[in-house]
């Protein structure tokens, strides 16, 4: 008997394969999102997936058999805000990379978090501009040698979770591709959350990050995530020095705040 | 039981590295993409943890409990 992958029913017919390179973490993120939808028994036709430019923009589009919006560079959250305001009944999910959401689209990210608009943003953070040839990104770790920083990166990296937390997001979590089960759990929680949810996924780019910086292939990078990550609970008792170069994984923020489309609906009812 | 869709595989070897029971090994043959897909060599050791399925970036591996045939 031939087994069929339980998530294949969500894959667009004709999109026979993921668009990513060998060992890319984006495929693991795609699978985690689809598994969360499958486990919650939600209808994928109620979703609108919005993505931008970059490797991670290819996670939902054209791979997911749902409404997808592949937008201009850095603007997926701006487009998603429009979709959510026009159709508040739709579940809006933004899946894009760190270059798209944190570099060129950084302002959209913080303002969506400030407005607390009901959408889920999943950021595949590979710490580099993978698609364009491995240039330094605002999320590149300090000291890393990339194509454009041959003597090492001298700029500090963005802490995207702290950024969205400070801007006012309702739910913030960080995982790596090694923590695929935790990631699925967080996506499930984010999808059921009313306000703005942000999930940062530290993801491997074996070609532009692993190969150029000498970290190694996809397996070596994922094993590195396993060794260098700490849970939120464990990290709370450690000093700043001990947490240097460590990835803190888990749920960082989970609170209930008034959601934007609900507030607008309330206002509309008062003035009707 | 484990089933591998060999033509979806891109040969990243994540499934082989993260199998706790060393059930999988890379094969010598080539698939349509020109890479070596993994091979199930010790299926009796598999404890159905599903790590290979969970980590496969290309949805090429399915792990399921064997259905009893009548």
Tab-separated table of C-alpha atoms in Angstrom:
chain	number	residue	atom	x	y	z
A	1	UNK	CA	0.000	0.000	0.000
A	2	UNK	CA	1.360	3.407	-0.961
A	3	UNK	CA	1.271	5.993	1.818
A	4	UNK	CA	0.303	9.566	0.972
A	5	UNK	CA	1.758	12.434	3.021
A	6	UNK	CA	-1.037	13.771	5.261
A	7	UNK	CA	-0.141	17.382	4.369
A	8	UNK	CA	-0.073	16.841	0.587
A	9	UNK	CA	-3.772	17.740	0.454
A	10	UNK	CA	-2.798	21.376	1.234
A	11	UNK	CA	-0.217	21.556	-1.543
A	12	UNK	CA	-1.279	23.193	-4.785
A	13	UNK	CA	-1.596	20.648	-7.596
A	14	UNK	CA	1.243	21.279	-10.005
A	15	UNK	CA	3.562	22.687	-7.318
A	16	UNK	CA	5.337	19.355	-7.202
A	17	UNK	CA	8.278	20.427	-5.093
A	18	UNK	CA	9.288	23.173	-2.663
A	19	UNK	CA	11.123	26.027	-4.395
A	20	UNK	CA	14.038	26.016	-1.961
A	21	UNK	CA	17.620	24.705	-2.082
A	22	UNK	CA	18.789	21.386	-0.641
A	23	UNK	CA	18.390	21.318	3.139
A	24	UNK	CA	16.782	24.776	3.417
A	25	UNK	CA	14.837	25.345	6.621
A	26	UNK	CA	11.955	26.962	4.755
A	27	UNK	CA	10.536	23.522	3.914
A	28	UNK	CA	10.451	22.638	7.628
A	29	UNK	CA	8.611	25.923	8.355
A	30	UNK	CA	6.128	25.234	5.519
A	31	UNK	CA	5.456	21.802	6.965
A	32	UNK	CA	5.023	23.184	10.516
A	33	UNK	CA	2.436	25.742	9.317
A	34	UNK	CA	0.487	23.136	7.339
A	35	UNK	CA	0.609	20.687	10.246
A	36	UNK	CA	-0.751	23.356	12.625
A	37	UNK	CA	-3.680	23.990	10.245
A	38	UNK	CA	-4.240	20.231	9.924
A	39	UNK	CA	-4.166	19.622	13.692
A	40	UNK	CA	-6.566	22.521	14.386
A	41	UNK	CA	-8.843	21.099	11.652
A	42	UNK	CA	-9.196	24.523	10.042
A	43	UNK	CA	-10.295	25.041	6.445
A	44	UNK	CA	-7.337	26.298	4.409
A	45	UNK	CA	-9.804	28.147	2.124
A	46	UNK	CA	-10.468	30.594	5.013
A	47	UNK	CA	-6.817	31.641	4.983
A	48	UNK	CA	-5.016	34.354	3.068
A	49	UNK	CA	-1.248	33.839	2.956
A	50	UNK	CA	0.797	36.932	2.203
A	51	UNK	CA	4.498	36.824	1.409
A	52	UNK	CA	7.128	39.184	0.079
A	53	UNK	CA	10.359	38.911	-1.858
A	54	UNK	CA	13.095	36.504	-0.829
A	55	UNK	CA	13.479	32.754	-0.422
A	56	UNK	CA	10.908	32.577	2.401
A	57	UNK	CA	8.384	34.345	0.179
A	58	UNK	CA	8.161	31.064	-1.726
A	59	UNK	CA	6.916	29.116	1.302
A	60	UNK	CA	3.196	29.855	0.774
A	61	UNK	CA	3.263	30.966	-2.840
A	62	UNK	CA	2.670	28.918	-4.955
A	63	UNK	CA	3.165	25.901	-2.659
A	64	UNK	CA	0.010	26.233	-0.480
A	65	UNK	CA	-3.318	25.481	-2.158
A	66	UNK	CA	-5.000	28.563	-0.658
A	67	UNK	CA	-5.410	32.267	-1.409
A	68	UNK	CA	-1.870	33.587	-1.637
A	69	UNK	CA	-0.587	37.095	-2.233
A	70	UNK	CA	3.035	37.410	-3.331
A	71	UNK	CA	3.788	41.099	-2.882
A	72	UNK	CA	6.543	43.642	-3.474
A	73	UNK	CA	9.740	43.664	-1.401
A	74	UNK	CA	9.175	44.503	2.259
A	75	UNK	CA	5.445	45.135	1.930
A	76	UNK	CA	3.676	41.867	2.856
A	77	UNK	CA	2.421	43.311	6.175
A	78	UNK	CA	1.084	46.425	4.408
A	79	UNK	CA	-0.847	44.233	1.937
A	80	UNK	CA	-1.960	41.912	4.754
A	81	UNK	CA	-3.267	44.898	6.768
A	82	UNK	CA	-5.431	45.821	3.767
A	83	UNK	CA	-6.721	42.258	3.423
A	84	UNK	CA	-7.531	42.015	7.144
A	85	UNK	CA	-9.346	45.385	7.213
A	86	UNK	CA	-11.416	44.479	4.119
A	87	UNK	CA	-12.129	40.898	5.203
A	88	UNK	CA	-11.828	40.604	9.021
A	89	UNK	CA	-13.396	37.123	8.805
A	90	UNK	CA	-10.320	35.792	7.000
A	91	UNK	CA	-7.326	34.340	8.816
A	92	UNK	CA	-4.379	36.387	7.514
A	93	UNK	CA	-0.924	34.818	7.762
A	94	UNK	CA	2.261	36.560	6.636
A	95	UNK	CA	5.212	34.262	5.942
A	96	UNK	CA	8.413	35.956	4.840
A	97	UNK	CA	12.091	36.311	5.544
A	98	UNK	CA	14.132	38.554	7.828
A	99	UNK	CA	15.344	40.752	4.966
A	100	UNK	CA	11.778	41.343	3.878
A	101	UNK	CA	10.143	41.836	7.301
A	102	UNK	CA	12.954	43.320	9.379
A	103	UNK	CA	15.151	45.198	6.919
A	104	UNK	CA	13.153	46.878	4.153
A	105	UNK	CA	9.782	46.205	5.824
A	106	UNK	CA	10.849	46.965	9.393
A	107	UNK	CA	8.490	49.887	9.812
A	108	UNK	CA	5.459	47.881	8.667
A	109	UNK	CA	6.347	45.217	11.231
A	110	UNK	CA	6.507	47.548	14.230
A	111	UNK	CA	3.371	49.463	13.224
A	112	UNK	CA	1.330	46.285	12.695
A	113	UNK	CA	2.446	45.191	16.178
A	114	UNK	CA	1.534	48.632	17.595
A	115	UNK	CA	-1.925	48.507	16.016
A	116	UNK	CA	-2.340	44.934	17.267
A	117	UNK	CA	-4.072	43.880	14.059
A	118	UNK	CA	-5.255	40.266	14.077
A	119	UNK	CA	-2.722	38.542	11.884
A	120	UNK	CA	0.025	35.985	12.312
A	121	UNK	CA	3.502	36.911	11.091
A	122	UNK	CA	6.020	34.093	10.689
A	123	UNK	CA	9.553	35.311	10.017
A	124	UNK	CA	12.033	32.815	8.611
A	125	UNK	CA	15.259	34.299	9.975
A	126	UNK	CA	18.343	32.869	8.273
A	127	UNK	CA	20.554	35.808	9.274
A	128	UNK	CA	21.671	36.603	5.748
A	129	UNK	CA	20.421	37.688	2.320
A	130	UNK	CA	20.352	34.184	0.857
A	131	UNK	CA	18.692	34.687	-2.511
A	132	UNK	CA	20.955	37.531	-3.656
A	133	UNK	CA	24.279	35.909	-2.774
A	134	UNK	CA	24.900	35.982	0.970
A	135	UNK	CA	25.177	39.696	1.789
A	136	UNK	CA	25.078	41.018	5.353
A	137	UNK	CA	21.558	41.544	6.763
A	138	UNK	CA	20.340	43.431	9.870
A	139	UNK	CA	19.954	40.010	11.502
A	140	UNK	CA	23.506	38.772	10.765
A	141	UNK	CA	25.364	37.868	13.992
A	142	UNK	CA	28.253	40.113	15.045
A	143	UNK	CA	31.627	39.181	13.580
A	144	UNK	CA	30.301	36.897	10.851
A	145	UNK	CA	32.142	36.907	7.533
A	146	UNK	CA	29.698	37.315	4.652
A	147	UNK	CA	30.072	38.316	0.991
A	148	UNK	CA	29.879	42.019	1.882
A	149	UNK	CA	31.666	41.795	5.250
A	150	UNK	CA	34.856	39.859	4.371
A	151	UNK	CA	36.567	41.074	7.568
A	152	UNK	CA	33.610	40.278	9.816
A	153	UNK	CA	30.321	42.025	10.534
A	154	UNK	CA	30.709	45.046	12.820
A	155	UNK	CA	26.988	45.799	13.221
A	156	UNK	CA	24.857	44.307	15.955
A	157	UNK	CA	21.941	42.069	14.946
A	158	UNK	CA	18.286	42.944	15.441
A	159	UNK	CA	16.435	41.106	18.214
A	160	UNK	CA	13.144	40.794	16.335
A	161	UNK	CA	11.236	39.307	19.266
A	162	UNK	CA	12.236	42.153	21.607
A	163	UNK	CA	11.353	44.633	18.850
A	164	UNK	CA	7.805	43.320	18.305
A	165	UNK	CA	7.317	42.917	22.059
A	166	UNK	CA	8.261	46.569	22.620
A	167	UNK	CA	5.956	47.621	19.769
A	168	UNK	CA	3.018	45.899	21.479
A	169	UNK	CA	2.439	42.458	19.910
A	170	UNK	CA	-0.008	40.113	21.677
A	171	UNK	CA	1.982	36.967	21.088
A	172	UNK	CA	5.709	36.582	20.453
A	173	UNK	CA	7.648	33.321	20.174
A	174	UNK	CA	11.048	32.237	18.909
A	175	UNK	CA	11.994	28.783	17.660
A	176	UNK	CA	14.578	27.213	15.402
A	177	UNK	CA	13.988	24.675	12.637
A	178	UNK	CA	15.377	22.030	15.016
A	179	UNK	CA	12.401	22.743	17.333
A	180	UNK	CA	9.793	21.820	14.717
A	181	UNK	CA	7.360	20.436	17.296
A	182	UNK	CA	7.493	23.592	19.432
A	183	UNK	CA	7.106	25.668	16.294
A	184	UNK	CA	3.949	23.769	15.296
A	185	UNK	CA	2.563	24.301	18.811
A	186	UNK	CA	3.291	28.037	18.610
A	187	UNK	CA	1.734	28.394	15.144
A	188	UNK	CA	-1.409	26.714	16.491
A	189	UNK	CA	-1.526	29.168	19.390
A	190	UNK	CA	-0.825	32.158	17.123
A	191	UNK	CA	-3.621	31.163	14.732
A	192	UNK	CA	-6.144	31.048	17.576
A	193	UNK	CA	-4.886	34.323	19.095
A	194	UNK	CA	-7.013	37.404	18.323
A	195	UNK	CA	-4.285	40.054	18.210
A	196	UNK	CA	-0.951	40.422	16.419
A	197	UNK	CA	1.206	37.298	16.688
A	198	UNK	CA	4.858	37.150	15.731
A	199	UNK	CA	6.917	33.970	15.443
A	200	UNK	CA	10.607	34.180	14.626
A	201	UNK	CA	12.057	30.962	13.255
A	202	UNK	CA	15.846	30.730	13.138
A	203	UNK	CA	16.306	28.821	9.911
A	204	UNK	CA	19.322	27.369	8.144
A	205	UNK	CA	20.610	28.617	4.808
A	206	UNK	CA	23.151	25.888	4.000
A	207	UNK	CA	24.332	27.499	0.775
A	208	UNK	CA	24.911	31.177	1.558
A	209	UNK	CA	25.328	31.013	5.343
A	210	UNK	CA	26.612	27.516	6.082
A	211	UNK	CA	28.974	27.173	3.141
A	212	UNK	CA	30.369	30.734	3.062
A	213	UNK	CA	30.824	31.144	6.807
A	214	UNK	CA	32.185	27.652	7.328
A	215	UNK	CA	29.421	26.498	9.665
A	216	UNK	CA	28.682	23.551	7.397
A	217	UNK	CA	25.717	21.928	5.723
A	218	UNK	CA	22.072	21.787	6.815
A	219	UNK	CA	22.706	18.958	9.284
A	220	UNK	CA	25.623	20.808	10.953
A	221	UNK	CA	23.555	24.004	11.195
A	222	UNK	CA	20.574	22.218	12.766
A	223	UNK	CA	22.851	20.424	15.236
A	224	UNK	CA	24.283	23.863	16.090
A	225	UNK	CA	20.763	25.118	16.856
A	226	UNK	CA	20.238	22.110	19.106
A	227	UNK	CA	23.438	22.810	21.066
A	228	UNK	CA	23.148	26.600	21.232
A	229	UNK	CA	19.510	26.981	22.203
A	230	UNK	CA	18.033	27.415	25.660
A	231	UNK	CA	14.428	27.427	26.802
A	232	UNK	CA	12.927	30.646	28.203
A	233	UNK	CA	12.650	29.004	31.633
A	234	UNK	CA	16.316	27.989	31.710
A	235	UNK	CA	17.501	31.345	30.357
A	236	UNK	CA	15.710	33.271	33.119
A	237	UNK	CA	18.180	32.039	35.761
A	238	UNK	CA	21.330	32.712	33.708
A	239	UNK	CA	23.442	35.857	33.511
A	240	UNK	CA	23.889	37.977	30.391
A	241	UNK	CA	27.424	36.643	29.963
A	242	UNK	CA	26.201	33.043	29.985
A	243	UNK	CA	23.496	33.873	27.425
A	244	UNK	CA	25.989	35.280	24.913
A	245	UNK	CA	25.628	33.633	21.484
A	246	UNK	CA	22.721	31.518	22.752
A	247	UNK	CA	19.314	31.280	21.093
A	248	UNK	CA	16.469	31.609	23.597
A	249	UNK	CA	13.533	29.551	22.339
A	250	UNK	CA	9.944	29.374	23.489
A	251	UNK	CA	7.003	31.667	24.064
A	252	UNK	CA	8.217	35.124	25.069
A	253	UNK	CA	4.974	37.136	25.185
A	254	UNK	CA	1.362	35.994	25.532
A	255	UNK	CA	-1.165	38.661	26.506
A	256	UNK	CA	-4.666	39.808	25.566
A	257	UNK	CA	-5.059	43.289	24.118
A	258	UNK	CA	-7.831	45.003	22.094
A	259	UNK	CA	-7.582	43.963	18.450
A	260	UNK	CA	-7.769	46.587	15.668
A	261	UNK	CA	-10.576	45.209	13.442
A	262	UNK	CA	-12.745	44.568	16.512
A	263	UNK	CA	-12.187	48.147	17.675
A	264	UNK	CA	-13.168	49.455	14.216
A	265	UNK	CA	-16.314	47.290	14.228
A	266	UNK	CA	-17.228	48.654	17.664
A	267	UNK	CA	-16.781	52.222	16.427
A	268	UNK	CA	-18.925	51.498	13.345
A	269	UNK	CA	-21.765	50.137	15.505
A	270	UNK	CA	-21.757	53.224	17.758
A	271	UNK	CA	-22.068	55.598	14.788
A	272	UNK	CA	-24.623	53.555	12.845
B	1	UNK	CA	6.157	1.856	8.162
B	2	UNK	CA	8.245	4.448	6.332
B	3	UNK	CA	7.721	5.455	2.752
B	4	UNK	CA	10.044	7.755	0.834
B	5	UNK	CA	9.002	9.578	-2.309
B	6	UNK	CA	12.437	9.402	-3.888
B	7	UNK	CA	11.770	11.907	-6.653
B	8	UNK	CA	10.824	14.660	-4.152
B	9	UNK	CA	14.122	14.203	-2.260
B	10	UNK	CA	16.870	16.811	-2.681
B	11	UNK	CA	19.468	14.777	-0.791
B	12	UNK	CA	20.020	17.021	2.261
B	13	UNK	CA	20.563	14.025	4.612
B	14	UNK	CA	18.652	15.670	7.510
B	15	UNK	CA	16.464	12.558	7.907
B	16	UNK	CA	19.526	10.294	8.205
B	17	UNK	CA	21.221	12.600	10.745
B	18	UNK	CA	18.207	13.060	13.026
B	19	UNK	CA	16.978	9.449	13.125
B	20	UNK	CA	17.605	8.286	16.692
B	21	UNK	CA	17.587	4.632	15.672
B	22	UNK	CA	19.764	4.839	12.518
B	23	UNK	CA	16.976	3.408	10.400
B	24	UNK	CA	17.897	5.361	7.282
B	25	UNK	CA	21.013	5.452	5.124
B	26	UNK	CA	21.833	7.303	1.939
B	27	UNK	CA	21.561	5.063	-1.124
B	28	UNK	CA	23.911	4.896	-4.103
B	29	UNK	CA	21.279	5.328	-6.770
B	30	UNK	CA	20.223	8.614	-8.346
B	31	UNK	CA	16.696	10.027	-8.452
B	32	UNK	CA	15.130	12.277	-11.110
B	33	UNK	CA	16.867	15.329	-9.590
B	34	UNK	CA	20.246	13.601	-9.785
B	35	UNK	CA	20.794	13.255	-6.020
B	36	UNK	CA	21.018	10.233	-3.753
B	37	UNK	CA	17.747	9.649	-1.875
B	38	UNK	CA	17.764	7.883	1.528
B	39	UNK	CA	17.011	4.206	1.886
B	40	UNK	CA	15.153	2.412	4.713
B	41	UNK	CA	17.650	-0.199	5.881
B	42	UNK	CA	16.603	-1.132	9.424
B	43	UNK	CA	12.823	-0.734	9.447
B	44	UNK	CA	12.430	-3.160	12.377
B	45	UNK	CA	14.290	-0.647	14.619
B	46	UNK	CA	11.918	2.224	13.792
B	47	UNK	CA	9.889	3.461	16.778
B	48	UNK	CA	7.635	5.720	14.643
B	49	UNK	CA	8.897	8.911	16.339
B	50	UNK	CA	8.377	10.744	13.048
B	51	UNK	CA	11.526	12.876	13.228
B	52	UNK	CA	12.438	12.144	9.583
B	53	UNK	CA	8.950	13.127	8.432
B	54	UNK	CA	8.911	16.263	10.602
B	55	UNK	CA	12.326	17.509	9.451
B	56	UNK	CA	12.055	16.621	5.757
B	57	UNK	CA	11.984	20.032	4.018
B	58	UNK	CA	10.450	18.477	0.916
B	59	UNK	CA	7.559	16.444	2.358
B	60	UNK	CA	9.161	13.347	0.846
B	61	UNK	CA	8.885	11.016	3.877
B	62	UNK	CA	5.734	9.526	5.382
B	63	UNK	CA	5.773	7.549	8.621
B	64	UNK	CA	2.635	5.720	9.693
B	65	UNK	CA	1.632	2.787	11.810
B	66	UNK	CA	1.261	-0.339	9.768
B	67	UNK	CA	-2.353	-1.236	9.124
B	68	UNK	CA	-3.134	-4.842	9.841
B	69	UNK	CA	-4.114	-6.603	6.666
B	70	UNK	CA	-6.892	-9.141	6.791
